[in-house]
Coordinates of C-alpha atoms in Angstrom, one line a residue:
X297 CA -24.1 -59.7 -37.5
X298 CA -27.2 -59.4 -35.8
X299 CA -29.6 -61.5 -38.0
X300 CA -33.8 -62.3 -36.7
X301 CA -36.6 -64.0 -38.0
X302 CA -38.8 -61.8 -40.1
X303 CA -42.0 -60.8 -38.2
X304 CA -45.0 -62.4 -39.3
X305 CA -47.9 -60.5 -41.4
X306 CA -50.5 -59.4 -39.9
X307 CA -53.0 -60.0 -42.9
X308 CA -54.7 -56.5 -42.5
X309 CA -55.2 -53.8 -45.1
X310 CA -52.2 -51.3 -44.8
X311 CA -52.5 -48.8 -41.8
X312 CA -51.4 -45.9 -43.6
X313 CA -54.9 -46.0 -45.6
X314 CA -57.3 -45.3 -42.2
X315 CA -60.6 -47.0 -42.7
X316 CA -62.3 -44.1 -41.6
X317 CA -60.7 -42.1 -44.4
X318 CA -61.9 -44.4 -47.4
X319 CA -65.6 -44.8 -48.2
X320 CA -64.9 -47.8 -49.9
X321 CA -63.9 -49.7 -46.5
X322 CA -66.4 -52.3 -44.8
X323 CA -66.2 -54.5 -42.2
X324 CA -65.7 -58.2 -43.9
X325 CA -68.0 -60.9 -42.5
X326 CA -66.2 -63.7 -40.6
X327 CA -65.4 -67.1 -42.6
X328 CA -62.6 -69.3 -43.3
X329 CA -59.5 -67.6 -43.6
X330 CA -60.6 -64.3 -42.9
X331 CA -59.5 -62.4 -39.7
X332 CA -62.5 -61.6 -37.7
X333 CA -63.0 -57.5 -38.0
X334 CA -61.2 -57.2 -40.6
X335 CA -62.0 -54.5 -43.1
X336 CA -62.0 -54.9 -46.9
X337 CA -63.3 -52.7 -50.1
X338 CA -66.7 -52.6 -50.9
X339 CA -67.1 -54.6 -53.7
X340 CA -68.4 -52.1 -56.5
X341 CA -68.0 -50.3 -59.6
X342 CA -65.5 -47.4 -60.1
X343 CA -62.0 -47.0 -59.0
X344 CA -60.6 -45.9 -55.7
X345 CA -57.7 -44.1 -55.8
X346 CA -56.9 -45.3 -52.2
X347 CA -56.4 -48.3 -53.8
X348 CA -53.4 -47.4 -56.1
X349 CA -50.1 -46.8 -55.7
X350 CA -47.5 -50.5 -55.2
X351 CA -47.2 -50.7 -58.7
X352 CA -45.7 -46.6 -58.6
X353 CA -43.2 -48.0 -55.9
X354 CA -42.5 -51.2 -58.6
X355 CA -42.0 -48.8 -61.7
X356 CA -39.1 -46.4 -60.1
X357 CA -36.9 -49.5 -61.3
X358 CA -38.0 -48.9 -64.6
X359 CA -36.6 -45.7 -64.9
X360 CA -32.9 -46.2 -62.8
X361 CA -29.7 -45.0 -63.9
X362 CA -29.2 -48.2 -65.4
X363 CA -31.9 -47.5 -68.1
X364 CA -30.4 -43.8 -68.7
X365 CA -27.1 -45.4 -69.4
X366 CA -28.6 -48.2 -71.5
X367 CA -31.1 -46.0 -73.6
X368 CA -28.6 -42.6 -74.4
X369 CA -26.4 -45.2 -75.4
X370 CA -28.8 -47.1 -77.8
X371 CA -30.0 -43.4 -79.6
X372 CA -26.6 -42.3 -79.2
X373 CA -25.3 -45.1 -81.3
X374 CA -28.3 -46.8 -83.2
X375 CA -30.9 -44.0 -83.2
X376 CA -34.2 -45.1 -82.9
X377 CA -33.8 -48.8 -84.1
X378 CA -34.1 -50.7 -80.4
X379 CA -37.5 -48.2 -79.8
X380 CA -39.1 -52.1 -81.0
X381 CA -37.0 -53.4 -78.0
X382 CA -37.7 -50.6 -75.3
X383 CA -41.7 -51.0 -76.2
X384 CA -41.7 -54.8 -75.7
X385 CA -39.9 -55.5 -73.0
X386 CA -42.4 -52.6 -71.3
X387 CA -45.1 -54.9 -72.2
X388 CA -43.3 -58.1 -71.1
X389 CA -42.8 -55.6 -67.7
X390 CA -46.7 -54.9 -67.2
X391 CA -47.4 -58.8 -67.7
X392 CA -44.9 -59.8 -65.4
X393 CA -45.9 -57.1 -62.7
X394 CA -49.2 -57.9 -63.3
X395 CA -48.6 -61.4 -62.1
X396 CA -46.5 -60.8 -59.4
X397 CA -48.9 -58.2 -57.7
X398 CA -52.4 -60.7 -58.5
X399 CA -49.9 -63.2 -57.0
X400 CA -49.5 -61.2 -53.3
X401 CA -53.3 -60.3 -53.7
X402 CA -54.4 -64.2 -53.8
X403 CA -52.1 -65.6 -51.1
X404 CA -51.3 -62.9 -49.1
X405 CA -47.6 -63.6 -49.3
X406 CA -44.7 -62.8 -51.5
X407 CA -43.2 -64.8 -54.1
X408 CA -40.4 -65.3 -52.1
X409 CA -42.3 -66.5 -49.4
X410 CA -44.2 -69.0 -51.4
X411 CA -41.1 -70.3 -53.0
X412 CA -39.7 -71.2 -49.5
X413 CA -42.7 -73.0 -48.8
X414 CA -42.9 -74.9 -51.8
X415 CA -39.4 -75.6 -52.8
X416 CA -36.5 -77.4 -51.3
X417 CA -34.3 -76.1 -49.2
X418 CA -31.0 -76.0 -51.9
X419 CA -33.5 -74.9 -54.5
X420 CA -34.5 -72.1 -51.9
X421 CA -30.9 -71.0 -51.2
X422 CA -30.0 -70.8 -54.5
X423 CA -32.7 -68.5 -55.7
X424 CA -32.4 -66.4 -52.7
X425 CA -28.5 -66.1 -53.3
X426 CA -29.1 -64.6 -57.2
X427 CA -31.9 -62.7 -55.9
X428 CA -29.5 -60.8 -53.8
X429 CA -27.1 -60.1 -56.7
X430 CA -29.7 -59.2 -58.5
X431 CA -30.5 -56.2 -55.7
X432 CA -26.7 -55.9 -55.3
X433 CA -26.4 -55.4 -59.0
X434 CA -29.6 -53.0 -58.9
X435 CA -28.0 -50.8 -56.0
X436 CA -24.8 -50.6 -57.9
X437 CA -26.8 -48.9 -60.7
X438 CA -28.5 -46.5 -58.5
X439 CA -25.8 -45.4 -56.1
X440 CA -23.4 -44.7 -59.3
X441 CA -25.9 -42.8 -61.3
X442 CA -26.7 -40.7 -58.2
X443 CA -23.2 -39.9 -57.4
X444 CA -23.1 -38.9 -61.3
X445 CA -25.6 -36.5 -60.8
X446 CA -24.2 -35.2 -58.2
X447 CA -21.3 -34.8 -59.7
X448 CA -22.8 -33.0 -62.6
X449 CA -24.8 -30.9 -60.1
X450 CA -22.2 -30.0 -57.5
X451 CA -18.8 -31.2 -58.7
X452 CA -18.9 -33.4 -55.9
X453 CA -16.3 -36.6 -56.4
X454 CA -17.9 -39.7 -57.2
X455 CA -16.9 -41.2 -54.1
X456 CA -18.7 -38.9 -51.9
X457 CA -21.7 -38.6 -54.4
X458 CA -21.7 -42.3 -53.9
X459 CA -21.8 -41.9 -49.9
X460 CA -24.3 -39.2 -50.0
X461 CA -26.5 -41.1 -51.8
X462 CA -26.3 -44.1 -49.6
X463 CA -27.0 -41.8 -46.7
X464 CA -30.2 -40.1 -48.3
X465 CA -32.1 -43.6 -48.8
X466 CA -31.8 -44.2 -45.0
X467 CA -33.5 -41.2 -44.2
X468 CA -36.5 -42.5 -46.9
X469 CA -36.6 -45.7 -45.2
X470 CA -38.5 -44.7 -42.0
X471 CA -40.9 -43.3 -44.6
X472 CA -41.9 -46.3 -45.7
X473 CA -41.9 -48.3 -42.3
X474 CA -44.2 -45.4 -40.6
X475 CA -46.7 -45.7 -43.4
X476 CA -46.6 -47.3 -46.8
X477 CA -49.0 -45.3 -48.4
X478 CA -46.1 -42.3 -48.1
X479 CA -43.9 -43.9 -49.7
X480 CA -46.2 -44.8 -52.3
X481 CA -47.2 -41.4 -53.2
X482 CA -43.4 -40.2 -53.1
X483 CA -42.4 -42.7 -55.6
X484 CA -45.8 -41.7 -58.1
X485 CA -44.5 -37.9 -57.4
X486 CA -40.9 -38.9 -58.3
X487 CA -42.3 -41.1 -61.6
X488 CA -44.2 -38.0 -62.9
X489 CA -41.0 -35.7 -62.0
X490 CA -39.1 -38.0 -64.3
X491 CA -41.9 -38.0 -67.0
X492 CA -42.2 -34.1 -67.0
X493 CA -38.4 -33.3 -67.2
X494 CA -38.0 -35.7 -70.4
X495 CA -41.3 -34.8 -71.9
X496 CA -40.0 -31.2 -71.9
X497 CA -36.8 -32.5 -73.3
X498 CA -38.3 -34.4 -76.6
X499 CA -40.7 -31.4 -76.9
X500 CA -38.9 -28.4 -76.2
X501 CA -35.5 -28.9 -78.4
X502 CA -37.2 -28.6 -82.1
X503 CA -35.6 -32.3 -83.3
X504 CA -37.5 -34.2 -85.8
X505 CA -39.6 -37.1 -83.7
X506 CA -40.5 -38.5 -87.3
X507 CA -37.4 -40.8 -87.8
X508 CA -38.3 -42.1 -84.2
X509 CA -41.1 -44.7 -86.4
X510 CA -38.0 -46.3 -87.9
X511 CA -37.6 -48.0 -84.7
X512 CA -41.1 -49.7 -84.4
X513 CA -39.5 -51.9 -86.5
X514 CA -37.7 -55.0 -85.4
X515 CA -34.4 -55.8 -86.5
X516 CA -30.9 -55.3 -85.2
X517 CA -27.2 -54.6 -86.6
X518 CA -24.6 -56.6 -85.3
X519 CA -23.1 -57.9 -81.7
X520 CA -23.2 -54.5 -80.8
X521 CA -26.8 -54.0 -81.0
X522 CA -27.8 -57.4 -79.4
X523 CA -25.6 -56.2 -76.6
X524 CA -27.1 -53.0 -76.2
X525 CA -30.9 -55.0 -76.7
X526 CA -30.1 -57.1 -74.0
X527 CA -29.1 -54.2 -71.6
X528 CA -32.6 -52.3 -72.4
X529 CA -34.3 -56.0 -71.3
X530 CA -32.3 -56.1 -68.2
X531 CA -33.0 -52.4 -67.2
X532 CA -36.6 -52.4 -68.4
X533 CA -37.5 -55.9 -66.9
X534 CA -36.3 -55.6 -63.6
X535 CA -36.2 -59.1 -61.4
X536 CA -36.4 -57.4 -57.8
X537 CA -39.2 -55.9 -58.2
X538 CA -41.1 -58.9 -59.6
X539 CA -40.4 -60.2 -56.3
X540 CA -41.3 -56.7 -54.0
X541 CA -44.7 -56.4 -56.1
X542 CA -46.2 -59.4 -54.5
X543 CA -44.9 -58.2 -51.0
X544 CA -46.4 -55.0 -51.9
X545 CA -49.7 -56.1 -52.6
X546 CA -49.9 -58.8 -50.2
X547 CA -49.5 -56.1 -47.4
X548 CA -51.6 -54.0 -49.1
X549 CA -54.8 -55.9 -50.1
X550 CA -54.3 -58.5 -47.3
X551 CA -57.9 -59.7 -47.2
X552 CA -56.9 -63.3 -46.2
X553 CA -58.9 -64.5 -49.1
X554 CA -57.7 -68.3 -48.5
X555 CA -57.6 -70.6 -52.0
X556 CA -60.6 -72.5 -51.9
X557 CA -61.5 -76.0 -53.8
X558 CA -64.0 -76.2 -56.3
X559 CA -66.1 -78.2 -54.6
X560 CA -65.7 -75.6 -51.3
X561 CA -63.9 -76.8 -48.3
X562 CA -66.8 -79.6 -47.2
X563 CA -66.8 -80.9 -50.8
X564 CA -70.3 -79.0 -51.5
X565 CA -71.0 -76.2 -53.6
X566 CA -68.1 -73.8 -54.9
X567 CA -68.5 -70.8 -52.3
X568 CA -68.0 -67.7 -54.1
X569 CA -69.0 -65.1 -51.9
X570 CA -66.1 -63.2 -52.9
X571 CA -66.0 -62.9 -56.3
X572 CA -67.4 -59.6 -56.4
X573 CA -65.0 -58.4 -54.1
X574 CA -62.3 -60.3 -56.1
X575 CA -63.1 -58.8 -59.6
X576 CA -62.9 -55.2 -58.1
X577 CA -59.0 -55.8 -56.7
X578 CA -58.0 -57.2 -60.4
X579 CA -59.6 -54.0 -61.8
X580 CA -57.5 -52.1 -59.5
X581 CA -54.5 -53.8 -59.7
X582 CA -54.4 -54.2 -63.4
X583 CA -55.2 -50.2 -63.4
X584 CA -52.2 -49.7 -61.2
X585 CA -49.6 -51.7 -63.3
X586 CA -51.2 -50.2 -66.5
X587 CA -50.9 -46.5 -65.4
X588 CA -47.7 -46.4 -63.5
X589 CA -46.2 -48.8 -66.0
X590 CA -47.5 -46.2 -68.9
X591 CA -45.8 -44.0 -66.9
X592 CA -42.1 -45.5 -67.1
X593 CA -42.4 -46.8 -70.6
X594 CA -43.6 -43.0 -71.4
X595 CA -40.1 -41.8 -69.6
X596 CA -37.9 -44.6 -71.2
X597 CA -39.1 -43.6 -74.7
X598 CA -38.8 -39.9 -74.1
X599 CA -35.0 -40.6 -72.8
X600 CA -34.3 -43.1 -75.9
X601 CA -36.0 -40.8 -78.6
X602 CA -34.7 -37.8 -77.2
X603 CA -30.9 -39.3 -77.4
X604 CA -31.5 -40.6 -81.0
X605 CA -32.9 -37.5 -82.8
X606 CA -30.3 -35.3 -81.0
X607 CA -27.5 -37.3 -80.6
X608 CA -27.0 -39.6 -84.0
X609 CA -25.5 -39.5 -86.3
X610 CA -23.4 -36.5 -85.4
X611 CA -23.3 -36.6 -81.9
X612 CA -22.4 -39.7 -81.3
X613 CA -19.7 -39.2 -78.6
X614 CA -22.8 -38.7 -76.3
X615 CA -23.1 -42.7 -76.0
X616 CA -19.7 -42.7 -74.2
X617 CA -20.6 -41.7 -70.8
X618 CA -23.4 -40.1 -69.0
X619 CA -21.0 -37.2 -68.2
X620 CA -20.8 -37.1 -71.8
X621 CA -24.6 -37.3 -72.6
X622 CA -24.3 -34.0 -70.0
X623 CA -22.1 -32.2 -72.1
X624 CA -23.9 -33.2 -75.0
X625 CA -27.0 -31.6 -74.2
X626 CA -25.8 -28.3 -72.6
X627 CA -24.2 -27.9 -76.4
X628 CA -26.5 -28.9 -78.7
X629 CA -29.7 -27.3 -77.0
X630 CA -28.5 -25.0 -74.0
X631 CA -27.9 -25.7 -70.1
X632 CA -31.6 -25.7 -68.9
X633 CA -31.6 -28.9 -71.0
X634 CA -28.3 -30.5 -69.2
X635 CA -30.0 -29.2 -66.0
X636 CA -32.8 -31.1 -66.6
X637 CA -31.0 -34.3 -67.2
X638 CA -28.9 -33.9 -64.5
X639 CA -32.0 -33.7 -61.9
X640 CA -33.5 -36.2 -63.3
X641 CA -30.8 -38.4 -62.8
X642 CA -30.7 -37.4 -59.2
X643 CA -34.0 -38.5 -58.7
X644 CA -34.1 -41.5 -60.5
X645 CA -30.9 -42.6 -58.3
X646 CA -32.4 -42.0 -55.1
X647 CA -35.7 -42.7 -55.7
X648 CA -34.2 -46.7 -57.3
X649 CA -31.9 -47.2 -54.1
X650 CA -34.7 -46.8 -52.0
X651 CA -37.0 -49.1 -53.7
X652 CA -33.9 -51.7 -53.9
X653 CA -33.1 -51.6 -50.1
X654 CA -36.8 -51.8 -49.7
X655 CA -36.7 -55.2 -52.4
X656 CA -33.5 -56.6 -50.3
X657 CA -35.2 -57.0 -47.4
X658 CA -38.5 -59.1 -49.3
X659 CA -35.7 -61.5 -50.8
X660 CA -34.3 -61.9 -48.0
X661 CA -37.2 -62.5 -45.5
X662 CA -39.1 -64.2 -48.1
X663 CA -36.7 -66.7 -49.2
X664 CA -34.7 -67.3 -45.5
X665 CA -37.3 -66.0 -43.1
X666 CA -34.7 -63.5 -41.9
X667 CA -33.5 -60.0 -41.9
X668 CA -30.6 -58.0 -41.0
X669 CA -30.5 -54.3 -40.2
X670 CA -31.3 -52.0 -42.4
X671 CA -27.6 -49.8 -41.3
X672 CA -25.7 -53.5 -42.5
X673 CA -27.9 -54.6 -45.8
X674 CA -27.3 -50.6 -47.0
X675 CA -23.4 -50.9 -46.1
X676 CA -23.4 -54.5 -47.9
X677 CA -25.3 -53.1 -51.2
X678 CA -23.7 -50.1 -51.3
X679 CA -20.0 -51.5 -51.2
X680 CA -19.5 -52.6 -54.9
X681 CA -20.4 -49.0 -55.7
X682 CA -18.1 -47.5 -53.8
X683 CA -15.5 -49.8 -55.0
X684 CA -16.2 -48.9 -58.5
X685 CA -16.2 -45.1 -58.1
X686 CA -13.0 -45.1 -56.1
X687 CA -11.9 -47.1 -58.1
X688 CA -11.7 -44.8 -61.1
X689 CA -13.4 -47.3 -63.3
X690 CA -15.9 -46.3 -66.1
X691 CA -19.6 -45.3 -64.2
X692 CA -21.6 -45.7 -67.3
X693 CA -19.8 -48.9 -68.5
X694 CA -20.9 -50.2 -65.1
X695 CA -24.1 -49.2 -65.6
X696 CA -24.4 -50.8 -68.2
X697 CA -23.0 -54.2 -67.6
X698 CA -25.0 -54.2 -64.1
X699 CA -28.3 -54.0 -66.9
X700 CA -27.2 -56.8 -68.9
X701 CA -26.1 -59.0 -65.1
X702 CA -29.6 -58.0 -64.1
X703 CA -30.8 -59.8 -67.7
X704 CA -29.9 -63.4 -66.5
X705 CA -31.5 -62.7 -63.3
X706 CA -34.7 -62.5 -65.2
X707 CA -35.4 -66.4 -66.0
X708 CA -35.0 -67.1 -62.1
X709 CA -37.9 -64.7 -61.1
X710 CA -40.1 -65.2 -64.2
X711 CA -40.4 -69.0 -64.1
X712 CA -41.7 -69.5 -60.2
X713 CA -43.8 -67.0 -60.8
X714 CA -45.7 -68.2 -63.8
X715 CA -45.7 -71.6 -62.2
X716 CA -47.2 -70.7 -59.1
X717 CA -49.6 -68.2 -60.8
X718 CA -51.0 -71.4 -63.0
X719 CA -51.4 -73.6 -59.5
X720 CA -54.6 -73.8 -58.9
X721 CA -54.1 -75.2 -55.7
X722 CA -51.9 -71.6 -54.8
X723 CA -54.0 -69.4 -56.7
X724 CA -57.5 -71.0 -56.1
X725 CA -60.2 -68.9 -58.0
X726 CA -57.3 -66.7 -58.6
X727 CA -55.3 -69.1 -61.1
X728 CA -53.7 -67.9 -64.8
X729 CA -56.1 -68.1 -67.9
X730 CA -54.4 -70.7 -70.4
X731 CA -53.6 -67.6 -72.7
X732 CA -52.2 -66.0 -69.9
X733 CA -49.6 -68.6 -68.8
X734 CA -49.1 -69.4 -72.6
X735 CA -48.3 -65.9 -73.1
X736 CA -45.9 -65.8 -69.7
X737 CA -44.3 -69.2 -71.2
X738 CA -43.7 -67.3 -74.2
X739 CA -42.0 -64.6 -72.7
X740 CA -40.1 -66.7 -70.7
X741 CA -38.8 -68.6 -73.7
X742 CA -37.9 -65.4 -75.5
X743 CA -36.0 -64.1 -72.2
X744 CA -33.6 -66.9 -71.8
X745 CA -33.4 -67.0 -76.1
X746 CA -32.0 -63.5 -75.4
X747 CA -29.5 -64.6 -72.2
X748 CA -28.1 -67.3 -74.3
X749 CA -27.6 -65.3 -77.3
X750 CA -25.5 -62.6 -75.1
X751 CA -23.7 -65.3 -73.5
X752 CA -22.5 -66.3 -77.0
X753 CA -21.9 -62.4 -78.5
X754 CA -19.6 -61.1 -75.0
X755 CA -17.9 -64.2 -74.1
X756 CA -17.4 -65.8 -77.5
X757 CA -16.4 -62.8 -79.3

């Protein structure tokens, strides 16, 4: 296994954005911390649309296989009654991403990185190792809902669907080494593919939406239900991507702008020369998370209302498999619609396996300071996959379990990175409100309630 150390960053906007290209670039005077040359926004009003785009990469794992499985399954069965849980944990999301990219913004590294530098070394070594089940997990998801689609599609076996899959996110890899900004804009086109093929769906088969306000309402009904809430959470909160939105932005809007005392670095007046410049890239980045993460909770809610005013009561077989879901469609409102799923299946499971290979490498440079080759970290992720679809197990029930794995992951992203975010001494001028950390804490808390309460309801019968 041939394994190096990660190469360092270069602390320099991303390439793939020329300078020359985007009015809104300057050179940045020289100063502590700040590479001399180096260009940065202009600090003014307005948005630039250069400057959006890692949260779009971040919200694909919103909308992977794992949530199709989790959310035909909950209208299938329930109706509309987790909607309540689909719209919060969207909101926990946008916090939580929100965090994690003002987080690579402020440091100019990942949270990874930061952990390794702040943590010891066993500390370090666990995080990193359920970090990479987490993206083991999240690859699982992905490769087994594309080789469904394809499947669906093609009548290709699962196995193969499985392999082709695998194949087609190496080819979108060199995308994103050759220019980030690509593979930013291929992710936003693949988001808004996913929105428009389920908008058409909820709008374009004549079901009542009404009954969908039932489910603004929070309550549950029974293990079943708390099972099925905690497998929206896991696919709606997603921990790998908490960690690849600070890389993202850290690369992105590298501007080296060091943490600096309150007193300034000689002890004399704070030196805020950049808070112009620093309340235009919270604007943007707090636009980014809000409209791509719109974006997926729009897609989630389409998928979950859509399978709870066409599936339940009467339909209710639909839950048992996304093969089933399929079936369910091309019958009750006519093959264009089945077609539709289908494809957007396809694209969610490509689209996610790209964005978790691209995660997998973060964790693992981030928390070890080294990488392997893209060939062996696709054969690595990909292999419980495979093992499941030759296996002839059940696809959606391990789609769904993978969701509710990927719950407990949760806790181990969410608490470094409220803690670090509060630091002033990480975060400088940066650092959390006190009603933003109190609101993270709260989340946190309600997270691990959640983890404990599903340990108790699948193990304890």
């Amino acid at each position: 296994m041939a394994v190096e150390p990660s190469p360092a960053r270069s602390g320099q906007l991303d390439p793939s954005v020329p300078s020359s290209a985007d009015p809104d670039s300057l050179p940045a005077a020289e100063g502590p911390g700040r590479t001399p040359g180096e260009r940065r926004p202009r600090p003014r009003s307005g948005l630039s649309y250069a400057l959006l785009g890692p949260a779009f990469v971040a919200a694909i794992a919103y909308v992977d296989p794992g949530n199709f499985a989790t959310n035909v399954q909950a209208g299938a069965t329930f109706g509309p009654l987790l909607l309540w849980v689909l719209l919060t944990a969207n909101v926990v999301a946008m916090l939580l991403q929100y965090l994690s990219a003002k987080l690579g913004v402020a440091t100019g590294k990942s949270l990874p990185e930061l952990c390794r530098a702040r943590y010891r070394r066993p500390v370090v070594w666990g995080l990193w190792a359920q970090a990479e089940a987490v993206v083991v997990m999240t690859d699982l998801a992905e490769v087994v809902g594309g080789a469904i689609a394809l499947h669906l599609l093609f009548g290709l076996p699962l196995w193969l669907g499985g392999l082709v899959i695998g194949a087609a996110s190496l080819v979108l890899m060199p995308m994103r080494g050759r220019g980030r900004r690509r593979f930013e804009v291929l992710m936003a086109a693949s988001l808004a593919c996913l929105l428009a093929l389920f908008l058409s769906q909820v709008l374009g088969t004549g079901a009542p939406l009404s009954t969908a306000a039932d489910g603004l309402v929070p309550r549950l009904s029974g293990a079943e239900s708390l099972v099925l809430a905690g497998g929206i959470v896991g696919a709606t909160v997603m921990p790998h991507v908490i960690y690849l939105h600070s890389a993202l932005t850290s690369d992105r809007y590298s501007l080296s702008l060091a943490p600096r005392s309150a007193g300034g670095e000689s002890g004399g007046p704070p030196d805020d020369r950049d808070r112009p410049l620093r309340h235009r890239l919270l604007r943007h980045v707090r636009a980014d998370v809000l409209i791509a993460m719109s974006l997926a909770g729009a897609v989630n809610v389409a998928l979950l209302v859509s399978a709870a005013t066409l599936f339940h009561p009467d339909a209710r077989e639909a839950a048992d498999s996304l093969a089933a879901a399929h079936g369910a469609y091309e019958r009750l409102v006519g093959p264009m619609a089945a077609l539709a799923f289908a494809l957007a299946l396809l694209v969610s499971g490509l689209a996610g396996t790209s964005v978790g290979m691209y995660a997998g490498e973060v964790v693992m440079g981030g928390f070890l300071g080294r990488r392997i080759s893209v060939l062996l970290r696709r054969l690595l992720t990909m292999a419980p996959a495979l093992v499941v679809l030759a296996a002839g197990g059940s696809p959606t029930g391990s789609l769904v379990m993978s969701q509710i794995i990927l719950s407990f992951g949760i806790p181990f992203a969410l608490i470094p990175l409220v803690l670090l975010t509060r630091d002033p001494a990480v975060m400088g001028r940066w650092v959390n409100r006190r009603t933003t950390t109190v609101c993270a804490w709260m989340v946190s808390a309600v997270v691990v309630a959640l983890n404990v309460a599903l340990l108790v309801s699948v193990f304890g019968g």
